[in-house]
Structure formats: C-alpha cells, structure tokens
Amino acid sequence: MKHKYIRNVVTLKLDQERCKGCSSCIQVCPHRIFVVQDKKAHILDKDSCIECGACMNNCPFGAIEVEVGVGCAIAIINGAKNGSEPCC
Amino acid sequence: MVSDFYIPDLDYHNEAAQIDAATSPWIEGYVEGPYGGIPRLRTTLDQKDKLGAAKVRLGIGRDDYIVPPGLYAVGNPDKGSPVLVTANYKLTVDILRSSLAGVDAWVVAVDSKGINVWCAAGKGTFGTYEVIKKLKELKLKELVSHRTVILPQLAASGVAAYQVLRNSGFKAVFGPVRAADVREFLRSGLKATEEMRTVRFGAASRLLLTPVELVHNLKWMLIMLAAMIVYSLFTTGFSDVNTALATAWAGYLPLITAIITSCVLVPLLLPYIPFRAFAAKGLVVGLVLDVLVVTFRENISLLANSWLLLTAYCILIPAITTLLSLNFTGSTTYTSFSGVKKETEAALPLARIAIGLSIALAVISLVL
C-alpha cells in the first residue's frame, strides 16, 4: 500500500525555462515524482515530494528550487525551542 | 566556471589502514595498495555484528557505532574494479559488505560522523566536499584505471554528482537505494531499475523501528507509573500499600496501552489508519482507546469512582497517541518538512493544552 502524506504543502518548484532535460532529477528522486517529456522535466506527483533536496542539489542548471528540510516533528520542535535550524 | 568545491591534491591518508584485523573480526586481512595495506571487509556477519545491530535498533550506543573512514577492499579488487562510496556508520557498512559476497570492489567510507547515508546527506556530513576530499586523500586515481565512483542514491541530497566530476575527475553515478541491489546494479552495467530507485517503507521496515520508539518512551512510562502510584496512595490511603499498588497498576494500564499502541501498532498499521497527517492518525487511535476505557471503566476502580478522572483520561490518552504518532514522522521515509511543520504547529499547542487540562482535572479529582 502506497503511503500518502499531507496534500498541497510541498515547496518544490521547477523552472522549465532553465531545464535542459538532463534527467538528473529523475535519477536521484527517491519517490519518482519526475518525468522528462519533450526534453523538459515535469513534476508528476508533487504531493509525494519529501523536500529532501536531492533534485535541486543535482540539477546542474539551477532549475529546481525547494525549501529543504527533514520531515521530523522532533527536529522541528527542537529547532523552534533553540531558535535554530530544525535539528534532531 | 569557478567551483565552490575546489580541493587541491592531498597526501595519501587512509584512517582505515590503521585497523588491526586481529581485533576486528569484520576485517579479513589486507590487500596491497600503491600506498600500503588496505583492509578487506568480510562479507559475512558474525554474532557480534548481529548483537551490535540489535543494540543500535534498540537505541543503545547508536551515536558511537562507527568504523574508521577511508578505503576498504571487498574480495580481490584490481585497477578495473568498481568503487562504492558509503557512510561510516557501522550498521551501514555491515549491510553493504554482507550484500557483496563474491564481488570484487573498492569501498570508500566517507566521514559521515557515524551517521547513515540518508540522514548524513540531509545533515551535510555526507556531502560533495567530503566525497571529493576522500577521493583525493585516498589517491583513487592511482588505485583504479577507470574514472567512475558509485554513490548510494540516498546520498544525492548531500552530494552533487556534477560537482564531484568537475572537481575530482570522477564521474559520480548514483547506484540503487538499497545495498541489497548493488550486486545486480554492478552486473547490469550500472543500470538501476525503477524498483531499485524507489524508497519503500514496508511493514518489515516499520516493525524494525518500533523497539527504538519504545526505548525512547521508557522515561514517560516510568513517570506515568510513578504518578499513578502517588495518585493511588492519596486515594486509598497510605495504610494499605498493596491495595494502593494494585489500584495504581489498574489505573496505569490504559496509559501504558496508549504509549505501546502509539509506538508499535501505529507504525505497523500506518497506511491503514485513516487520515494523512500523523497527528490525525494518532487522534483516531486515541479516541478508539477512549471508547475502550469508557466501556471498561467499571474494571478500573479509580475510573469507576471518579467521573473527573475518567474525563482526565479521555483527554490525556488522545494527547499521548497524537504526540507519539507525530513523533514517528521523523522515522518514516515519506514525510515532507512542510507537511510535518504544518501538522506540528496545529497539533502541538492543542496536545499541550490537553495534557495540562487532564493533569488539572486529576488533581481536582483528588481534592474533591
């Protein structure tokens, strides 16, 4: 059974102007949310994105932007408590 | 183009070479490299490795389960053998080496500070700079004649493959997510199937995570037990300690059930519990437990005698299951930062109010 998480919150953005269709994002995405069609990447299933940043980090053209963070409540609570970045 | 990751050529430095095979059973002798001996990883796990794995799964000694970073061999590698990059968490290295029986390869363990690949990539300890530094420090260009290194796919959030190529001369290829697929990946000429590239979170993985959840909550289990004993002593009087303890134990059962349910059943039944948000899943489970508590209240003398305390329980139990379920977000493979932030900000204040209210009601029920 496929796990489904909260809808319409993910910060992932793809700038197709910059995309050269190199498929790096497709390779690294752990949840397989990209496809390349007509030499451009497309986001197929944005709600499955976990904002790990693998695609952004490996895009040589800076076409992907995402607010990277860990999906961990303890990290978020600790971050808020210490006034720092979320940290486990 | 000027790069952020420029590292000059470095002198040979291999911390792994200092391992004494005689006292490290996971090392099986040495192979000769251009700069001296390179320890060879055994591809079988012994009792000590399995015990170590069991301990870290329980959360014991997890922060100190480390192998020296550096260069290792598997089998009898030569200049043409593949190079596999991994983390220096011992559990990670154990899973990798036990998946490589019959393979000849070089293994580079980066200094991920003893953290697994995915978490270290997220934290930045398994990053582009560290990978390039290790490739230079280990003089990889003199060890192998090809110019390809294989990285675990889950290192991608920390390692930019195009930067590794630009600054080390090695093409970084992302291999499969799971070590178990590395052999097939090598055999197929570095082709990963969709299956190999997809992160899963099956029942077996979820089950493996439950012991550490329980251990992390031992403190709360004991605090609640202590609180129940004190409460019971005040209710039944201090003259008959046995009755007080029996009363406390009966009253403790719904609370410990809430904790164990959240730590074991919620992870196991995760995709089958309604709602997407973990806090909502926890709330559902808590309300089910509430129904059970109300149904069986006559069997628990403290609750049978006090509507106030029963109300306190019915508020506290969903708060416990909500918080502990929310806590499990960090152990899963499919939650996003934005999603967890949203549900934490919504659920945490309510859970805190609920806990405060239930404690207040419990205290009032003692006085009345």
Short mmCIF file of C-alpha atoms in Angstrom, two decimals, chain A residues 31 36 56:
data_model
loop_
_atom_site.label_atom_id
_atom_site.label_comp_id
_atom_site.label_asym_id
_atom_site.label_seq_id
_atom_site.Cartn_x
_atom_site.Cartn_y
_atom_site.Cartn_z
CA HIS A 31 9.85 8.99 -4.70
CA VAL A 36 11.13 14.05 -18.83
CA MET A 56 17.87 20.63 -6.54
#
